[in-house]
PDB file of C-alpha atoms in Angstrom:
ATOM      1  CA  MET A   1      -0.013  -0.121  -0.019  1.00 60.00           C
ATOM      2  CA  ILE A   2       1.122   3.620  -0.589  1.00 78.00           C
ATOM      3  CA  HIS A   3       2.266   4.980   2.847  1.00 81.00           C
ATOM      4  CA  GLU A   4       0.602   8.402   2.262  1.00 81.00           C
ATOM      5  CA  LEU A   5      -2.826   6.661   1.834  1.00 82.00           C
ATOM      6  CA  PHE A   6      -2.590   4.396   4.782  1.00 84.00           C
ATOM      7  CA  ASN A   7      -4.733   6.685   7.155  1.00 85.00           C
ATOM      8  CA  LEU A   8      -7.340   7.463   4.628  1.00 87.00           C
ATOM      9  CA  GLY A   9     -10.859   5.816   4.137  1.00 88.00           C
ATOM     10  CA  TYR A  10     -11.618   3.617   1.315  1.00 87.00           C
ATOM     11  CA  LYS A  11     -13.547   6.298  -0.822  1.00 84.00           C
ATOM     12  CA  ARG A  12     -10.902   8.932  -0.297  1.00 86.00           C
ATOM     13  CA  ARG A  13      -8.066   6.561  -1.411  1.00 86.00           C
ATOM     14  CA  LEU A  14     -10.093   5.829  -4.589  1.00 82.00           C
ATOM     15  CA  GLN A  15     -10.327   9.515  -5.130  1.00 80.00           C
ATOM     16  CA  GLN A  16      -6.521  10.182  -4.484  1.00 83.00           C
ATOM     17  CA  LEU A  17      -5.792   7.407  -7.092  1.00 83.00           C
ATOM     18  CA  GLU A  18      -8.331   8.387  -9.510  1.00 79.00           C
ATOM     19  CA  LEU A  19      -9.996   5.196  -9.371  1.00 81.00           C
ATOM     20  CA  ILE A  20     -13.892   4.277  -9.558  1.00 79.00           C
ATOM     21  CA  SER A  21     -15.621   2.282  -7.110  1.00 81.00           C
ATOM     22  CA  PRO A  22     -16.762  -1.389  -7.740  1.00 85.00           C
ATOM     23  CA  GLU A  23     -20.354  -0.185  -8.166  1.00 84.00           C
ATOM     24  CA  GLN A  24     -19.197   2.402 -10.777  1.00 84.00           C
ATOM     25  CA  ARG A  25     -17.058  -0.456 -12.476  1.00 86.00           C
ATOM     26  CA  ARG A  26     -20.305  -2.674 -12.710  1.00 87.00           C
ATOM     27  CA  LEU A  27     -22.360   0.177 -14.034  1.00 89.00           C
ATOM     28  CA  ARG A  28     -19.324   0.907 -16.471  1.00 89.00           C
ATOM     29  CA  GLY A  29     -19.511  -2.589 -17.754  1.00 91.00           C
ATOM     30  CA  GLN A  30     -23.211  -2.337 -18.414  1.00 89.00           C
ATOM     31  CA  LEU A  31     -23.017   1.070 -20.172  1.00 91.00           C
ATOM     32  CA  ILE A  32     -20.097  -0.372 -22.256  1.00 92.00           C
ATOM     33  CA  GLU A  33     -22.321  -3.422 -23.308  1.00 90.00           C
ATOM     34  CA  THR A  34     -25.083  -0.942 -24.229  1.00 89.00           C
ATOM     35  CA  TYR A  35     -22.659   1.080 -26.425  1.00 90.00           C
ATOM     36  CA  LYS A  36     -21.629  -2.217 -28.089  1.00 90.00           C
ATOM     37  CA  TYR A  37     -25.280  -3.058 -28.770  1.00 85.00           C
ATOM     38  CA  LEU A  38     -26.238   0.487 -30.022  1.00 85.00           C
ATOM     39  CA  ASN A  39     -23.269   0.669 -32.226  1.00 85.00           C
ATOM     40  CA  GLY A  40     -23.552  -3.008 -33.680  1.00 82.00           C
ATOM     41  CA  LEU A  41     -20.416  -4.428 -32.031  1.00 85.00           C
ATOM     42  CA  ASN A  42     -22.436  -7.320 -30.485  1.00 81.00           C
ATOM     43  CA  HIS A  43     -24.417  -9.156 -33.124  1.00 78.00           C
ATOM     44  CA  VAL A  44     -27.865  -9.068 -31.459  1.00 75.00           C
ATOM     45  CA  THR A  45     -31.002  -7.755 -32.834  1.00 72.00           C
ATOM     46  CA  LEU A  46     -31.129  -4.530 -31.349  1.00 68.00           C
ATOM     47  CA  GLU A  47     -34.881  -4.058 -31.455  1.00 69.00           C
ATOM     48  CA  ARG A  48     -35.184  -7.112 -28.971  1.00 67.00           C
ATOM     49  CA  LEU A  49     -33.255  -5.121 -26.362  1.00 71.00           C
ATOM     50  CA  PHE A  50     -33.633  -1.434 -26.859  1.00 74.00           C
ATOM     51  CA  GLU A  51     -35.990   1.177 -28.583  1.00 71.00           C
ATOM     52  CA  ARG A  52     -34.170   4.334 -29.897  1.00 73.00           C
ATOM     53  CA  ASP A  53     -35.866   7.594 -29.350  1.00 73.00           C
ATOM     54  CA  GLY A  54     -36.506   9.396 -32.699  1.00 66.00           C
ATOM     55  CA  ASN A  55     -36.512  12.737 -30.837  1.00 66.00           C
ATOM     56  CA  VAL A  56     -33.300  14.459 -32.014  1.00 59.00           C
ATOM     57  CA  GLN A  57     -33.763  17.375 -29.537  1.00 58.00           C
ATOM     58  CA  THR A  58     -32.799  15.520 -26.327  1.00 52.00           C
ATOM     59  CA  ARG A  59     -31.527  17.251 -23.251  1.00 56.00           C
ATOM     60  CA  GLU A  60     -28.855  14.769 -22.332  1.00 59.00           C
ATOM     61  CA  ASN A  61     -27.403  12.909 -25.444  1.00 67.00           C
ATOM     62  CA  CYS A  62     -28.116  12.197 -29.188  1.00 66.00           C
ATOM     63  CA  GLN A  63     -28.768   8.577 -28.665  1.00 73.00           C
ATOM     64  CA  ASN A  64     -31.545   8.511 -26.179  1.00 77.00           C
ATOM     65  CA  LEU A  65     -33.474   5.118 -25.432  1.00 77.00           C
ATOM     66  CA  ILE A  66     -37.039   4.791 -24.805  1.00 71.00           C
ATOM     67  CA  MET A  67     -38.254   3.010 -21.628  1.00 66.00           C
ATOM     68  CA  ARG A  68     -40.373   0.251 -22.266  1.00 63.00           C
ATOM     69  CA  ASN A  69     -43.417  -0.370 -20.102  1.00 62.00           C
ATOM     70  CA  PHE A  70     -43.977  -3.822 -18.591  1.00 58.00           C
ATOM     71  CA  LYS A  71     -46.686  -5.047 -16.587  1.00 59.00           C
ATOM     72  CA  ILE A  72     -44.756  -7.882 -15.032  1.00 57.00           C
ATOM     73  CA  PHE A  73     -42.777  -6.609 -11.881  1.00 55.00           C
ATOM     74  CA  LEU A  74     -39.795  -9.051 -12.757  1.00 52.00           C
ATOM     75  CA  THR A  75     -38.847  -7.308 -15.910  1.00 54.00           C
ATOM     76  CA  LEU A  76     -37.543  -4.197 -13.962  1.00 54.00           C
ATOM     77  CA  ASN A  77     -34.434  -6.269 -13.282  1.00 60.00           C
ATOM     78  CA  PHE A  78     -33.674  -7.058 -16.868  1.00 69.00           C
ATOM     79  CA  PHE A  79     -30.483  -5.327 -18.233  1.00 70.00           C
ATOM     80  CA  SER A  80     -32.192  -3.810 -21.162  1.00 69.00           C
ATOM     81  CA  VAL A  81     -34.789  -2.121 -18.796  1.00 74.00           C
ATOM     82  CA  ASN A  82     -32.417  -1.274 -15.891  1.00 76.00           C
ATOM     83  CA  ILE A  83     -29.865   0.646 -17.951  1.00 84.00           C
ATOM     84  CA  VAL A  84     -32.058   2.863 -20.096  1.00 82.00           C
ATOM     85  CA  ALA A  85     -32.377   5.613 -17.462  1.00 81.00           C
ATOM     86  CA  THR A  86     -28.662   5.661 -16.889  1.00 85.00           C
ATOM     87  CA  TRP A  87     -27.828   5.588 -20.500  1.00 85.00           C
ATOM     88  CA  ASN A  88     -30.160   8.559 -21.040  1.00 85.00           C
ATOM     89  CA  GLN A  89     -28.373  10.627 -18.295  1.00 85.00           C
ATOM     90  CA  LEU A  90     -24.965  10.480 -19.880  1.00 88.00           C
ATOM     91  CA  PRO A  91     -23.718  13.855 -21.351  1.00 87.00           C
ATOM     92  CA  ASP A  92     -23.566  14.333 -25.133  1.00 85.00           C
ATOM     93  CA  ASP A  93     -19.775  14.260 -25.276  1.00 87.00           C
ATOM     94  CA  ILE A  94     -19.506  10.710 -24.045  1.00 89.00           C
ATOM     95  CA  VAL A  95     -22.326   8.759 -26.018  1.00 87.00           C
ATOM     96  CA  PRO A  96     -21.063   9.324 -29.741  1.00 87.00           C
ATOM     97  CA  ALA A  97     -17.595   8.119 -29.089  1.00 87.00           C
ATOM     98  CA  GLY A  98     -15.870   6.721 -32.251  1.00 87.00           C
ATOM     99  CA  THR A  99     -14.650   3.428 -30.632  1.00 92.00           C
ATOM    100  CA  GLU A 100     -15.198   1.308 -27.496  1.00 93.00           C
ATOM    101  CA  ASN A 101     -12.082   2.602 -25.810  1.00 94.00           C
ATOM    102  CA  THR A 102     -12.789   6.106 -26.541  1.00 94.00           C
ATOM    103  CA  PHE A 103     -16.288   5.791 -24.834  1.00 93.00           C
ATOM    104  CA  LYS A 104     -14.580   3.889 -21.793  1.00 92.00           C
ATOM    105  CA  ASN A 105     -11.938   6.518 -21.299  1.00 92.00           C
ATOM    106  CA  ARG A 106     -14.533   9.346 -21.671  1.00 92.00           C
ATOM    107  CA  LEU A 107     -16.927   7.859 -19.111  1.00 89.00           C
ATOM    108  CA  VAL A 108     -14.202   7.098 -16.400  1.00 85.00           C
ATOM    109  CA  LYS A 109     -12.796  10.694 -17.031  1.00 87.00           C
ATOM    110  CA  TYR A 110     -16.195  12.195 -16.611  1.00 87.00           C
ATOM    111  CA  TRP A 111     -16.862  10.262 -13.260  1.00 83.00           C
ATOM    112  CA  ILE A 112     -13.455  11.378 -12.011  1.00 79.00           C
ATOM    113  CA  ARG A 113     -14.004  15.102 -12.813  1.00 82.00           C
ATOM    114  CA  ASN A 114     -17.555  15.084 -11.563  1.00 79.00           C
ATOM    115  CA  PRO A 115     -17.827  12.535  -8.589  1.00 69.00           C
ATOM    116  CA  SER A 116     -21.125  14.281  -7.486  1.00 66.00           C
ATOM    117  CA  SER A 117     -22.720  13.529 -10.740  1.00 63.00           C
ATOM    118  CA  THR A 118     -21.862   9.792 -10.939  1.00 57.00           C
ATOM    119  CA  ILE A 119     -24.862   8.235 -12.342  1.00 57.00           C
ATOM    120  CA  THR A 120     -26.193   5.243 -10.340  1.00 51.00           C
ATOM    121  CA  TYR A 121     -29.506   3.231 -10.742  1.00 47.00           C
TER     122      TYR A 121
END
């Protein structure tokens, strides 16, 4: 362990080392998978998972998704339902990344720069 960080708490150590929490890493993985689905990097029929919002004038980002309504309570835990609100909250400078690595780097940099605006579900 780095001697200067010995007396700091876990969250403060993460901030000093510019790392994200385990919860953020899990969410980051889900957002990366969503990016792959929306950009055709995963070979899955997109319509079965997500529905794109055709409204071009969105507040947050240019690739908003529509939250589907389900009558069964169990579907609230599905990946494709759970991640929509989080994806729609991402800023416009993160979502239209050209590559997967660019998306990953922009997302982590955004979270490190704005720790209070970390998006969770």
